[in-house]
Short mmCIF file of C-alpha atoms in Angstrom, two decimals:
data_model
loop_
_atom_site.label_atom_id
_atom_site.label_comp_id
_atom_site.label_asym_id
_atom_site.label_seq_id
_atom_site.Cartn_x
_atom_site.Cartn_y
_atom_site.Cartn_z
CA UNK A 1011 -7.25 23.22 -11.80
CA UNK A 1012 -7.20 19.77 -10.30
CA UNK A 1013 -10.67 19.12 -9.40
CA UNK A 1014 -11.46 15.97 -6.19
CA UNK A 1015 -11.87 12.72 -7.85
CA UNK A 1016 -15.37 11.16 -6.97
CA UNK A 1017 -15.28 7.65 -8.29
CA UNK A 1018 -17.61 5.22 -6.05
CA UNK A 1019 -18.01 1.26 -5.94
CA UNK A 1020 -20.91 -0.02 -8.15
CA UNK A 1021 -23.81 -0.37 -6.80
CA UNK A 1022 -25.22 -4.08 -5.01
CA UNK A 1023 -24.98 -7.18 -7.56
CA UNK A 1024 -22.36 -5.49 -10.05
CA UNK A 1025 -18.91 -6.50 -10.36
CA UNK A 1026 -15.79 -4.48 -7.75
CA UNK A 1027 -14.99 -1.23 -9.58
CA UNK A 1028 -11.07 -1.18 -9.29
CA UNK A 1029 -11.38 2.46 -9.32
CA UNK A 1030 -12.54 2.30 -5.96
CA UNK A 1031 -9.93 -0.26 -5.11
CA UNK A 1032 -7.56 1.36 -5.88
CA UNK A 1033 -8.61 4.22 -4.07
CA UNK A 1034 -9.16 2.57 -1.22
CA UNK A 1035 -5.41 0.98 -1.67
CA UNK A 1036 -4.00 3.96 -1.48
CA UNK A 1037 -5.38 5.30 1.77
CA UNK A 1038 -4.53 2.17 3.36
CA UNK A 1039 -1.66 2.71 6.39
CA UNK A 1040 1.96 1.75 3.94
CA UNK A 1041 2.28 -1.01 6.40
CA UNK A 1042 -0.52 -3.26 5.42
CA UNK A 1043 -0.30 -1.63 1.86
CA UNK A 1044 1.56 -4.85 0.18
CA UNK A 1045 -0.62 -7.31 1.85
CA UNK A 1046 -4.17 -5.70 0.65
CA UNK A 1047 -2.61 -5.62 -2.65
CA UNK A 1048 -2.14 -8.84 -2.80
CA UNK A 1049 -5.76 -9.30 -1.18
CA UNK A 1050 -7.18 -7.30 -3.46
CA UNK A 1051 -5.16 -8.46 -6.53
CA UNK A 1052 -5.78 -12.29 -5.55
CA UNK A 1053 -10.44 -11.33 -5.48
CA UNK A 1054 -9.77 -9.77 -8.93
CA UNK A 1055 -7.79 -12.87 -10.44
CA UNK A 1056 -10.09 -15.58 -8.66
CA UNK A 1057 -13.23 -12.97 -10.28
CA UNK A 1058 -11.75 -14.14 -13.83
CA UNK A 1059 -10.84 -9.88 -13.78
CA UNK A 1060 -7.43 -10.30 -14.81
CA UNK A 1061 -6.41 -7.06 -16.14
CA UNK A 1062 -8.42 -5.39 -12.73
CA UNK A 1063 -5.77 -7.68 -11.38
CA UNK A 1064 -2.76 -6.56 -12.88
CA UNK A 1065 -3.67 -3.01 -12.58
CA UNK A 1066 -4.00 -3.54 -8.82
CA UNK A 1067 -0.83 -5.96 -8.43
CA UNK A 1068 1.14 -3.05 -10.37
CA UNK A 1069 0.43 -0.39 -7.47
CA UNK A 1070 3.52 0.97 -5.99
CA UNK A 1071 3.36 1.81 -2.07
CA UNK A 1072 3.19 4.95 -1.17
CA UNK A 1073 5.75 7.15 0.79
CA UNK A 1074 4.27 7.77 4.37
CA UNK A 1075 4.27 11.74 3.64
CA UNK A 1076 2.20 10.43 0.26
CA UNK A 1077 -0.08 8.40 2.08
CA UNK A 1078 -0.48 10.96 4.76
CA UNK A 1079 -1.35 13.57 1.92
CA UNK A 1080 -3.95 10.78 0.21
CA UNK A 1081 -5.83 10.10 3.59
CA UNK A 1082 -6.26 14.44 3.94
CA UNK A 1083 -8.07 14.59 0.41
CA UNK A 1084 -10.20 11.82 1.43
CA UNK A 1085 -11.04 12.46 5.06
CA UNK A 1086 -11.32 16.18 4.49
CA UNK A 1087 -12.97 16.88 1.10
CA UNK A 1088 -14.30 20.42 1.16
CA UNK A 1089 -11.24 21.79 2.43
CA UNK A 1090 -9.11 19.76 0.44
CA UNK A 1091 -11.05 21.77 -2.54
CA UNK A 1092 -10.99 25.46 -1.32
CA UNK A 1093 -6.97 24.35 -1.33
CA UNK A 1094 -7.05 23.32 -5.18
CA UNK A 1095 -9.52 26.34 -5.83
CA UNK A 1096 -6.48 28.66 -4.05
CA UNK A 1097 -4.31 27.45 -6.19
CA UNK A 1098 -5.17 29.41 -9.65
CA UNK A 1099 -6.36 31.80 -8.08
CA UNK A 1100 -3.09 32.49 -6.20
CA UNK A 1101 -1.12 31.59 -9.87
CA UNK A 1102 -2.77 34.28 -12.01
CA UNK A 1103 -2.00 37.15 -8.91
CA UNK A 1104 1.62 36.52 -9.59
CA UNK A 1105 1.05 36.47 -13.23
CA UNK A 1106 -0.40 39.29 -13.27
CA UNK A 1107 2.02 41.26 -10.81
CA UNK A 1108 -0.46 42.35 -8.41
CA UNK A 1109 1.19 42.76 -5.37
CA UNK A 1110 -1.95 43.42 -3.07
CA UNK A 1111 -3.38 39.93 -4.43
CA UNK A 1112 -0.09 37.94 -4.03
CA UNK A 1113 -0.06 39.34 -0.54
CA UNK A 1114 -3.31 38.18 0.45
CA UNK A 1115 -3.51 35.03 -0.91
CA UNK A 1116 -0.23 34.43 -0.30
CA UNK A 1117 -1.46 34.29 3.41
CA UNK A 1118 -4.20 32.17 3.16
CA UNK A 1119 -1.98 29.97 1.57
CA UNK A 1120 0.37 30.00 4.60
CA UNK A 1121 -2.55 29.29 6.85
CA UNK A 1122 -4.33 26.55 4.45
CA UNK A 1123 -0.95 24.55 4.39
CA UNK A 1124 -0.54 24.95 8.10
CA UNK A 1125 -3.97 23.69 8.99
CA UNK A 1126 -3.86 21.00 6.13
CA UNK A 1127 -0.37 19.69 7.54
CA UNK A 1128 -1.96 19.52 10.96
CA UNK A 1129 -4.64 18.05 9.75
CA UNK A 1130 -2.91 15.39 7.84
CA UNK A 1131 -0.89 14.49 10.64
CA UNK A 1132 -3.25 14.35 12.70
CA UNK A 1133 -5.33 11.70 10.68
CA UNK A 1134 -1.99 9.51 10.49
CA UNK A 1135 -2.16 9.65 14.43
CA UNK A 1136 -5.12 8.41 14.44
CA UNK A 1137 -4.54 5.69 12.05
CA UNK A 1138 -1.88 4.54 14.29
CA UNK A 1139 1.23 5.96 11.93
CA UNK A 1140 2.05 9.34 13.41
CA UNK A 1141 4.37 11.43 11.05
CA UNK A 1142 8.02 12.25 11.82
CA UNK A 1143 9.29 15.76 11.58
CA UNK A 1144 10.85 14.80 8.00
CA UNK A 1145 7.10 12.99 6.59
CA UNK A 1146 5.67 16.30 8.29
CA UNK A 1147 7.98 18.71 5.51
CA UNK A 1148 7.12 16.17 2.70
CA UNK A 1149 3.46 17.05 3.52
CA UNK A 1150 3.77 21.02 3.46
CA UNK A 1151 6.10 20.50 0.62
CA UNK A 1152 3.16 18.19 -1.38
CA UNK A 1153 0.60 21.02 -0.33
CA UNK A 1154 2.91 23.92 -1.53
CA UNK A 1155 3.11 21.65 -4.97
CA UNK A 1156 -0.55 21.86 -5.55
CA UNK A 1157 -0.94 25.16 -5.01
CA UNK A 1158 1.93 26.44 -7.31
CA UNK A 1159 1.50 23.46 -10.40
CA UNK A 1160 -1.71 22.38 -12.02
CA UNK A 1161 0.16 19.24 -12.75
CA UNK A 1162 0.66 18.58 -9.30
CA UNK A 1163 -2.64 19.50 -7.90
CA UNK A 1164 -4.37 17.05 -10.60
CA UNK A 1165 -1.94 14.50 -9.07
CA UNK A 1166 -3.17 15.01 -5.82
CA UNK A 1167 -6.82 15.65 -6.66
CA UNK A 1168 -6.55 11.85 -7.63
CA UNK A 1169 -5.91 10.59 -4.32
CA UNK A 1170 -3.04 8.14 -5.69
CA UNK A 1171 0.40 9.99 -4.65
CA UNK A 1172 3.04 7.25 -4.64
CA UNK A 1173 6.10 10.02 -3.18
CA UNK A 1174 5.85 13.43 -2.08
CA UNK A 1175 5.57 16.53 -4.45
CA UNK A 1176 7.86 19.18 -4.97
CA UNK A 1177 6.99 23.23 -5.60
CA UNK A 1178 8.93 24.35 -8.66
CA UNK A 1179 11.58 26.94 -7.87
CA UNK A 1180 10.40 29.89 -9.61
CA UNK A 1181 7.10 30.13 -7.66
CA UNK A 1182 7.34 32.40 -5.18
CA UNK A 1183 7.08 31.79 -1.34
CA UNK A 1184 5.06 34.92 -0.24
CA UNK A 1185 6.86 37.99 -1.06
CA UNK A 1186 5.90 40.03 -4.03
CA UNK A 1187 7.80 39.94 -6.96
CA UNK A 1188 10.76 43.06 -7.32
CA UNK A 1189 8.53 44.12 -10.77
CA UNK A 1190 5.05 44.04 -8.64
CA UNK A 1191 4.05 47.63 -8.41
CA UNK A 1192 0.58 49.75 -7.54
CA UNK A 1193 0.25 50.48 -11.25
CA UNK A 1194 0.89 54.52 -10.91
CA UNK A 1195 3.04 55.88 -14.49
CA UNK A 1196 6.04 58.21 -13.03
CA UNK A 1197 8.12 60.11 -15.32
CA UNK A 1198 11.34 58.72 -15.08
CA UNK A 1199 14.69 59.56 -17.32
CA UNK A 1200 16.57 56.30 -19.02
CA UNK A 1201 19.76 55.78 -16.94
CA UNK A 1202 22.82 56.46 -19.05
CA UNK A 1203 25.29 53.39 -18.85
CA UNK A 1204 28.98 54.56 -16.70
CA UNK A 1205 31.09 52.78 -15.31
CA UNK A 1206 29.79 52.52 -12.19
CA UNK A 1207 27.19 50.42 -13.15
CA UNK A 1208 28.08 48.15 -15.25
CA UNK A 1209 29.76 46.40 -11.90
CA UNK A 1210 26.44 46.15 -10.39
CA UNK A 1211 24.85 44.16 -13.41
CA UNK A 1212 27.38 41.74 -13.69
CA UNK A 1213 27.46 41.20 -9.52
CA UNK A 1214 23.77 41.22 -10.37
CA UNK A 1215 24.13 38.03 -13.23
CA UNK A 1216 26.60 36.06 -11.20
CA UNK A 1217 24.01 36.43 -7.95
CA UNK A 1218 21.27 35.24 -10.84
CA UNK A 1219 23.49 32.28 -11.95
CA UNK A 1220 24.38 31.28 -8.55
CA UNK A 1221 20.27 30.99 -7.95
CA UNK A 1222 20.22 29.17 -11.08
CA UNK A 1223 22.43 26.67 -9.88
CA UNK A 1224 21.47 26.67 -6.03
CA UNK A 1225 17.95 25.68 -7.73
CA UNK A 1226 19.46 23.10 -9.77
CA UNK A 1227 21.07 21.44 -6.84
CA UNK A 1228 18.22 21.51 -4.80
CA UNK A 1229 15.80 19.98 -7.71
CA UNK A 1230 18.37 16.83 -7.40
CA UNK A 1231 18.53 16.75 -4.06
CA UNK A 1232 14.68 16.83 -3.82
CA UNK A 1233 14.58 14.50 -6.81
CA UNK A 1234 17.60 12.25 -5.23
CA UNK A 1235 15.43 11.89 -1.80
CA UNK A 1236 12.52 10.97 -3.56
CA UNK A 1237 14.30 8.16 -4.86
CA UNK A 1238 15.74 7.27 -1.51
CA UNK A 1239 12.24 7.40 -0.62
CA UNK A 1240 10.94 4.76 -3.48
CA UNK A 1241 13.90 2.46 -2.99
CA UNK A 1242 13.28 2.28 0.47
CA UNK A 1243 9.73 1.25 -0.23
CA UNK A 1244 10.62 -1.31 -2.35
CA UNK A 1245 13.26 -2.98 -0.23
CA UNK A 1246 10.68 -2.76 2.80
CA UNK A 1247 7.92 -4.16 -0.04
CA UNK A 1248 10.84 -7.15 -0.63
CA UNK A 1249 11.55 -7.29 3.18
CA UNK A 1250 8.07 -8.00 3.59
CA UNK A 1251 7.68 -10.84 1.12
CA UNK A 1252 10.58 -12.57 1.72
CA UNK A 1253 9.46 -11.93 6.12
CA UNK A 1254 6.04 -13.50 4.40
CA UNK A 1255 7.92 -16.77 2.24
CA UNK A 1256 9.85 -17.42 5.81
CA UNK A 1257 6.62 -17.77 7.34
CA UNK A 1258 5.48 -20.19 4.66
CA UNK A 1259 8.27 -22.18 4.95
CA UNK A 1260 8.07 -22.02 8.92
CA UNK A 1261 4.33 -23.53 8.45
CA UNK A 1262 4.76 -25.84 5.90
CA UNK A 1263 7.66 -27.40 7.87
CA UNK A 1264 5.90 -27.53 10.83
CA UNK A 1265 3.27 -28.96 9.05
CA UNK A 1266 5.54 -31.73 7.38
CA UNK A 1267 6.89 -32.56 10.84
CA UNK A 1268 3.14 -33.18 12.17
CA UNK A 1269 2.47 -35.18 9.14
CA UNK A 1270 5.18 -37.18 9.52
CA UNK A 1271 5.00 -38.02 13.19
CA UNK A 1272 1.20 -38.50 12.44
CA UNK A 1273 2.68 -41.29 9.27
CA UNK A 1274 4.62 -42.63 12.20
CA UNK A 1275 1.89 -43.58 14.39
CA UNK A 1276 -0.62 -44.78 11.67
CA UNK A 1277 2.68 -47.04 11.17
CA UNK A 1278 2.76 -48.48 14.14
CA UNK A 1279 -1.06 -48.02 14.90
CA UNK A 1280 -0.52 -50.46 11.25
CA UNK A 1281 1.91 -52.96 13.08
CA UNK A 1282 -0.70 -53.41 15.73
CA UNK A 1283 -3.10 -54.23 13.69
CA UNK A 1284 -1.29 -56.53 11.56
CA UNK A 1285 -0.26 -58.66 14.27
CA UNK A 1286 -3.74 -58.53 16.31
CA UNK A 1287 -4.84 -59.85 13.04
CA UNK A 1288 -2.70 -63.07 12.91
CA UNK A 1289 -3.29 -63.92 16.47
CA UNK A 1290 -7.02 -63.36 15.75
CA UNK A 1291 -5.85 -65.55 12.14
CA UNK A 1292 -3.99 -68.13 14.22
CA UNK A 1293 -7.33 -68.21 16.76
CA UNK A 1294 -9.81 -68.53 14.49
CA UNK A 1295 -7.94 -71.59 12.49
CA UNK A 1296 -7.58 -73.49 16.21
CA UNK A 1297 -11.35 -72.86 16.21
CA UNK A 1298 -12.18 -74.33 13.51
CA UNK A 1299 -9.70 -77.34 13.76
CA UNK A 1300 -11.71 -77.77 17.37
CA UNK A 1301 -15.24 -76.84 15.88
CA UNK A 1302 -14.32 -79.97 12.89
CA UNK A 1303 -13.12 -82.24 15.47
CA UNK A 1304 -16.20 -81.76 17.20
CA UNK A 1305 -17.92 -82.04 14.55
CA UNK A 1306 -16.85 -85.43 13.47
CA UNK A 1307 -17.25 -87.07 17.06
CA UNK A 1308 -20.35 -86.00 17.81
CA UNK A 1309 -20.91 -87.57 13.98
CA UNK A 1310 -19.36 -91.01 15.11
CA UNK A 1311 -21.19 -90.78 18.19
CA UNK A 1312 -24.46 -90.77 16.38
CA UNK A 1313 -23.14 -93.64 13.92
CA UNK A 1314 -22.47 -95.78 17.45
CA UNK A 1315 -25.61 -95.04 19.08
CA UNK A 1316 -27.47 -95.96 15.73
CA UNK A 1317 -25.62 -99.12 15.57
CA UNK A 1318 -25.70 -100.32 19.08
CA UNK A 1319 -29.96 -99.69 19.05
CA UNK A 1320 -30.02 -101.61 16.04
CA UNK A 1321 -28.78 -104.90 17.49
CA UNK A 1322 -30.76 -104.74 20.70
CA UNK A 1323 -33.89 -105.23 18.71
#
């Protein structure tokens, strides 16, 4: 029986636990899902925890119906249990061929899946992604799946579910098996083969092969919409990143543009200054030619008072 998956972050001072990442990855709405990947994948690499990294980098985006399903184990843990607990329980009944059981479990299930499905979409609501009629089937389907495959409930139990589950065929939906009896011996004489029925078994194989094969083609039809389901994902993951490159491109242009109008004014800001700087050049040379001219007459101008005092004595 799949049992809930507990894992929690370390505590203060220790390292991310990408357990707990990557739980809380996959409860994130499948809109922002690619970009706290790369959030998260980008903290582990820069932490020197590469292989955290790749771990988280390699997480596929869940289906809404998936994501829906993740969110109810999370948000609603003890009923999310008594659901996986249902599930054996329910199992060995129809093992067993008691019809009494079948029938009574068989309705809780009905109810549990009903109020789970409600429940689910009612979280995704909340979080702002309400479920369409076809995400609200992949749900009940999921919830059937758990209760009729221990596989599928350990799946779920993890809290990870990438794409809807599917119940197997052969479990049954409610009713109690044809063999299912109250136990009671009657005496009963062999039927002797005739003609008559012979008919009947062979009407009775070909019903029994057509099942077989209406089973079959609903398996790959389930199996064929789950991979509808996954491609889609992918080309909206790729839709996003190349919506995401755009808008690097967009900002670095815009960012080249600025640069260069800001290389054209430092340019001519440049210019400016250059030819403030040979007037100030050309200024400073006429000052000095006037400062050495002054220089030298006010030199010969001594030299003539000197002389001229000399001879009046």
């Amino acid at each position: 029986m799949g049992t809930l998956s507990k894992r929690k972050g370390p505590p203060g001072g220790e390292e991310p636990d990408v357990e707990a990442a990557l739980d809380e990855l996959y409860v994130t709405p499948p809109a922002q899902f690619v970009a706290r990947r790369a959030e998260m994948s980008a903290a582990a690499k820069t932490a020197g925890r590469a292989e955290d990294a790749r771990r988280i980098g390699a997480a596929r985006r869940p289906t809404l119906a998936a994501w829906a399903a993740n969110l109810l184990l999370r948000s609603q843990p003890e009923e999310s249990r008594r659901l996986l607990e249902l599930g054996p329980a329910l199992r060995e009944a129809y093992h067993a061929l008691d019809a009494a059981g079948i029938k009574e479990l068989a309705e809780q299930r009905r109810r549990m899946v009903s109020a789970l499905s409600r429940q689910a979409a009612q979280l995704a609501r909340q979080a702002g992604h309400p479920l369409a009629p076809t995400a609200q089937q992949d749900v009940e389907s999921t919830l059937r799946a758990v209760l009729a495959d221990p596989e599928a409930a350990d799946r779920w139990a993890e809290g990870r579910l990438e794409g809807a589950l599917i119940p197997p065929s052969d479990f049954p939906t409610g009713t109690v098996p044809a063999t299912a009896t109250s136990r009671k011996p009657t005496a009963s004489k062999a039927p002797t083969p005739s003609a008559r029925t012979r008919p009947k078994d062979e009407l009775a194989e070909r019903r029994r092969q057509r099942q077989e094969q209406l089973d079959q083609a609903r398996r790959t039809a389930e199996e064929a919409k789950q991979r509808l389901h996954d491609r889609r994902a992918e080309q909206a993951d790729a839709d996003n990143a190349l919506q995401r490159a755009r808008d690097r491109r967009d900002q670095a242009e815009q960012q080249a543009s600025a640069a260069e109008q800001h290389l054209r004014q430092a340019r001519e800001e440049l210019q400016r200054a250059d030819h403030e700087q040979q007037e100030a050049e050309e200024r400073s040379r006429r000052s000095a030619d006037a400062l050495a001219r002054a220089e030298r007459e006010e030199h010969e101008a001594a030299r003539e008072v000197k002389r001229l005092s000399g001879r009046k004595r």
